[in-house]
Amino acid sequence: MKDLIILLLFVSAVSCTSKDSGKVQRIDIETVKADVIGKDVQWVDVRTPQEYEAGHIDDAINIDISDSQNFKEKVEKLNKNEPVYIYCQKGGRSERAATLLKDMGFESIFDYSGGYGEWSQQ
């Protein structure tokens, strides 16, 4: 009986761990400058197309999080095994996008929480 309880606890722990396989890290502006700008990375602006056209950070592609179906379809084309860097205006939408990416199986997600608002002030 004791062995059965230990086995059930082990299975429970493993199944909970597998749901949390993706990792989200918040990054700052200095990390963006060092690790993203000019590098061959998946760099996504999750703001609206209008916001993107008004100004965006170098080399970012626009995948609007406010259109969730379109967001999921476009994000599926990214490489889930490579890091993906995201930002929005202030950090709220990118946090939501990070959660979706994690749920979709992306392994490494970097959320620039300062967003375009901070970037455009420099």
PDB file of C-alpha atoms in Angstrom:
ATOM      1  CA  MET A   1       0.000   0.000   0.000  1.00  0.00           C
ATOM      2  CA  LYS A   2       2.839   2.380   0.884  1.00  0.00           C
ATOM      3  CA  ASP A   3       4.467   1.729  -2.514  1.00  0.00           C
ATOM      4  CA  LEU A   4       1.189   2.511  -4.280  1.00  0.00           C
ATOM      5  CA  ILE A   5       0.882   5.858  -2.470  1.00  0.00           C
ATOM      6  CA  ILE A   6       4.470   6.766  -3.369  1.00  0.00           C
ATOM      7  CA  LEU A   7       3.832   5.821  -7.006  1.00  0.00           C
ATOM      8  CA  LEU A   8       0.674   7.968  -7.126  1.00  0.00           C
ATOM      9  CA  LEU A   9       2.528  10.946  -5.630  1.00  0.00           C
ATOM     10  CA  PHE A  10       5.314  10.534  -8.187  1.00  0.00           C
ATOM     11  CA  VAL A  11       2.891  10.338 -11.141  1.00  0.00           C
ATOM     12  CA  SER A  12       1.026  13.373  -9.836  1.00  0.00           C
ATOM     13  CA  ALA A  13       4.242  15.394  -9.512  1.00  0.00           C
ATOM     14  CA  VAL A  14       5.426  14.437 -13.015  1.00  0.00           C
ATOM     15  CA  SER A  15       2.100  15.282 -14.639  1.00  0.00           C
ATOM     16  CA  CYS A  16       2.020  18.719 -12.975  1.00  0.00           C
ATOM     17  CA  THR A  17       5.588  19.417 -14.075  1.00  0.00           C
ATOM     18  CA  SER A  18       4.940  18.577 -17.734  1.00  0.00           C
ATOM     19  CA  LYS A  19       2.189  21.220 -17.975  1.00  0.00           C
ATOM     20  CA  ASP A  20       4.665  23.876 -16.918  1.00  0.00           C
ATOM     21  CA  SER A  21       7.372  23.159 -19.491  1.00  0.00           C
ATOM     22  CA  GLY A  22       7.566  26.649 -21.001  1.00  0.00           C
ATOM     23  CA  LYS A  23       9.524  29.369 -19.314  1.00  0.00           C
ATOM     24  CA  VAL A  24       8.767  33.094 -19.325  1.00  0.00           C
ATOM     25  CA  GLN A  25      11.447  35.569 -18.354  1.00  0.00           C
ATOM     26  CA  ARG A  26      10.933  39.289 -18.039  1.00  0.00           C
ATOM     27  CA  ILE A  27      13.734  41.249 -19.629  1.00  0.00           C
ATOM     28  CA  ASP A  28      14.767  44.895 -19.482  1.00  0.00           C
ATOM     29  CA  ILE A  29      15.793  47.384 -22.137  1.00  0.00           C
ATOM     30  CA  GLU A  30      19.503  46.585 -21.779  1.00  0.00           C
ATOM     31  CA  THR A  31      18.836  42.912 -22.464  1.00  0.00           C
ATOM     32  CA  VAL A  32      16.833  43.856 -25.555  1.00  0.00           C
ATOM     33  CA  LYS A  33      19.735  45.952 -26.827  1.00  0.00           C
ATOM     34  CA  ALA A  34      22.258  43.190 -26.140  1.00  0.00           C
ATOM     35  CA  ASP A  35      20.328  40.054 -27.097  1.00  0.00           C
ATOM     36  CA  VAL A  36      17.712  41.137 -29.664  1.00  0.00           C
ATOM     37  CA  ILE A  37      18.637  44.179 -31.724  1.00  0.00           C
ATOM     38  CA  GLY A  38      20.637  43.169 -34.781  1.00  0.00           C
ATOM     39  CA  LYS A  39      20.374  39.471 -33.884  1.00  0.00           C
ATOM     40  CA  ASP A  40      18.589  36.698 -35.775  1.00  0.00           C
ATOM     41  CA  VAL A  41      15.841  36.070 -33.197  1.00  0.00           C
ATOM     42  CA  GLN A  42      12.064  35.724 -33.167  1.00  0.00           C
ATOM     43  CA  TRP A  43      11.086  39.263 -32.117  1.00  0.00           C
ATOM     44  CA  VAL A  44       7.345  39.945 -31.968  1.00  0.00           C
ATOM     45  CA  ASP A  45       5.415  43.177 -31.422  1.00  0.00           C
ATOM     46  CA  VAL A  46       1.993  42.097 -30.110  1.00  0.00           C
ATOM     47  CA  ARG A  47       0.347  45.534 -30.440  1.00  0.00           C
ATOM     48  CA  THR A  48      -2.247  46.482 -33.060  1.00  0.00           C
ATOM     49  CA  PRO A  49      -1.157  47.092 -36.678  1.00  0.00           C
ATOM     50  CA  GLN A  50      -1.949  50.794 -36.215  1.00  0.00           C
ATOM     51  CA  GLU A  51       0.374  51.043 -33.222  1.00  0.00           C
ATOM     52  CA  TYR A  52       3.044  49.096 -35.104  1.00  0.00           C
ATOM     53  CA  GLU A  53       2.830  51.402 -38.128  1.00  0.00           C
ATOM     54  CA  ALA A  54       3.130  54.453 -35.867  1.00  0.00           C
ATOM     55  CA  GLY A  55       6.461  53.094 -34.597  1.00  0.00           C
ATOM     56  CA  HIS A  56       8.111  49.834 -33.606  1.00  0.00           C
ATOM     57  CA  ILE A  57      11.409  48.459 -32.373  1.00  0.00           C
ATOM     58  CA  ASP A  58      13.913  47.333 -35.000  1.00  0.00           C
ATOM     59  CA  ASP A  59      13.229  44.093 -36.884  1.00  0.00           C
ATOM     60  CA  ALA A  60      10.112  43.179 -34.901  1.00  0.00           C
ATOM     61  CA  ILE A  61       7.278  41.444 -36.703  1.00  0.00           C
ATOM     62  CA  ASN A  62       3.717  42.406 -35.831  1.00  0.00           C
ATOM     63  CA  ILE A  63       1.327  39.737 -34.525  1.00  0.00           C
ATOM     64  CA  ASP A  64      -1.625  41.466 -32.875  1.00  0.00           C
ATOM     65  CA  ILE A  65      -2.700  39.785 -29.607  1.00  0.00           C
ATOM     66  CA  SER A  66      -6.116  41.504 -29.643  1.00  0.00           C
ATOM     67  CA  ASP A  67      -7.192  39.191 -32.505  1.00  0.00           C
ATOM     68  CA  SER A  68      -6.665  35.924 -30.625  1.00  0.00           C
ATOM     69  CA  GLN A  69      -7.520  33.568 -33.501  1.00  0.00           C
ATOM     70  CA  ASN A  70      -5.199  35.361 -35.926  1.00  0.00           C
ATOM     71  CA  PHE A  71      -2.546  35.547 -33.203  1.00  0.00           C
ATOM     72  CA  LYS A  72      -2.607  31.784 -32.665  1.00  0.00           C
ATOM     73  CA  GLU A  73      -2.487  31.054 -36.414  1.00  0.00           C
ATOM     74  CA  LYS A  74       0.506  33.330 -37.000  1.00  0.00           C
ATOM     75  CA  VAL A  75       2.363  32.248 -33.877  1.00  0.00           C
ATOM     76  CA  GLU A  76       2.030  28.608 -34.927  1.00  0.00           C
ATOM     77  CA  LYS A  77       4.402  29.459 -37.809  1.00  0.00           C
ATOM     78  CA  LEU A  78       7.180  30.415 -35.379  1.00  0.00           C
ATOM     79  CA  ASN A  79       9.740  27.872 -34.161  1.00  0.00           C
ATOM     80  CA  LYS A  80       8.628  26.666 -30.715  1.00  0.00           C
ATOM     81  CA  ASN A  81      12.095  25.343 -29.929  1.00  0.00           C
ATOM     82  CA  GLU A  82      13.799  28.701 -30.451  1.00  0.00           C
ATOM     83  CA  PRO A  83      13.481  31.616 -28.016  1.00  0.00           C
ATOM     84  CA  VAL A  84      10.758  34.127 -28.797  1.00  0.00           C
ATOM     85  CA  TYR A  85      11.003  37.744 -27.629  1.00  0.00           C
ATOM     86  CA  ILE A  86       7.821  39.792 -27.265  1.00  0.00           C
ATOM     87  CA  TYR A  87       6.763  43.302 -26.347  1.00  0.00           C
ATOM     88  CA  CYS A  88       3.720  45.573 -26.404  1.00  0.00           C
ATOM     89  CA  GLN A  89       3.236  49.175 -25.287  1.00  0.00           C
ATOM     90  CA  LYS A  90       3.563  48.863 -21.494  1.00  0.00           C
ATOM     91  CA  GLY A  91       3.735  45.150 -20.699  1.00  0.00           C
ATOM     92  CA  GLY A  92       0.121  44.063 -20.154  1.00  0.00           C
ATOM     93  CA  ARG A  93      -0.574  42.553 -23.556  1.00  0.00           C
ATOM     94  CA  SER A  94       2.865  40.980 -23.801  1.00  0.00           C
ATOM     95  CA  GLU A  95       2.262  39.272 -20.453  1.00  0.00           C
ATOM     96  CA  ARG A  96      -0.985  37.822 -21.839  1.00  0.00           C
ATOM     97  CA  ALA A  97       0.817  36.795 -25.046  1.00  0.00           C
ATOM     98  CA  ALA A  98       3.553  35.114 -22.997  1.00  0.00           C
ATOM     99  CA  THR A  99       0.938  33.023 -21.216  1.00  0.00           C
ATOM    100  CA  LEU A 100      -0.609  31.973 -24.542  1.00  0.00           C
ATOM    101  CA  LEU A 101       2.793  31.110 -26.006  1.00  0.00           C
ATOM    102  CA  LYS A 102       3.613  29.047 -22.952  1.00  0.00           C
ATOM    103  CA  ASP A 103       0.284  27.208 -23.233  1.00  0.00           C
ATOM    104  CA  MET A 104       1.019  26.580 -26.933  1.00  0.00           C
ATOM    105  CA  GLY A 105       4.283  24.833 -26.087  1.00  0.00           C
ATOM    106  CA  PHE A 106       6.939  27.472 -26.626  1.00  0.00           C
ATOM    107  CA  GLU A 107       9.988  26.559 -24.593  1.00  0.00           C
ATOM    108  CA  SER A 108      11.652  29.909 -23.987  1.00  0.00           C
ATOM    109  CA  ILE A 109       9.759  33.213 -23.894  1.00  0.00           C
ATOM    110  CA  PHE A 110      11.289  36.608 -23.145  1.00  0.00           C
ATOM    111  CA  ASP A 111       8.872  39.400 -22.258  1.00  0.00           C
ATOM    112  CA  TYR A 112      10.229  42.943 -22.590  1.00  0.00           C
ATOM    113  CA  SER A 113       7.878  44.383 -20.003  1.00  0.00           C
ATOM    114  CA  GLY A 114       8.997  48.005 -20.493  1.00  0.00           C
ATOM    115  CA  GLY A 115       7.556  47.822 -23.980  1.00  0.00           C
ATOM    116  CA  TYR A 116       7.538  50.359 -26.756  1.00  0.00           C
ATOM    117  CA  GLY A 117       6.569  53.072 -24.279  1.00  0.00           C
ATOM    118  CA  GLU A 118       9.906  52.755 -22.503  1.00  0.00           C
ATOM    119  CA  TRP A 119      11.848  52.153 -25.718  1.00  0.00           C
ATOM    120  CA  SER A 120      10.534  55.300 -27.403  1.00  0.00           C
ATOM    121  CA  GLN A 121      11.515  57.436 -24.369  1.00  0.00           C
ATOM    122  CA  GLN A 122      15.230  56.666 -24.658  1.00  0.00           C
TER     123      GLN A 122
END
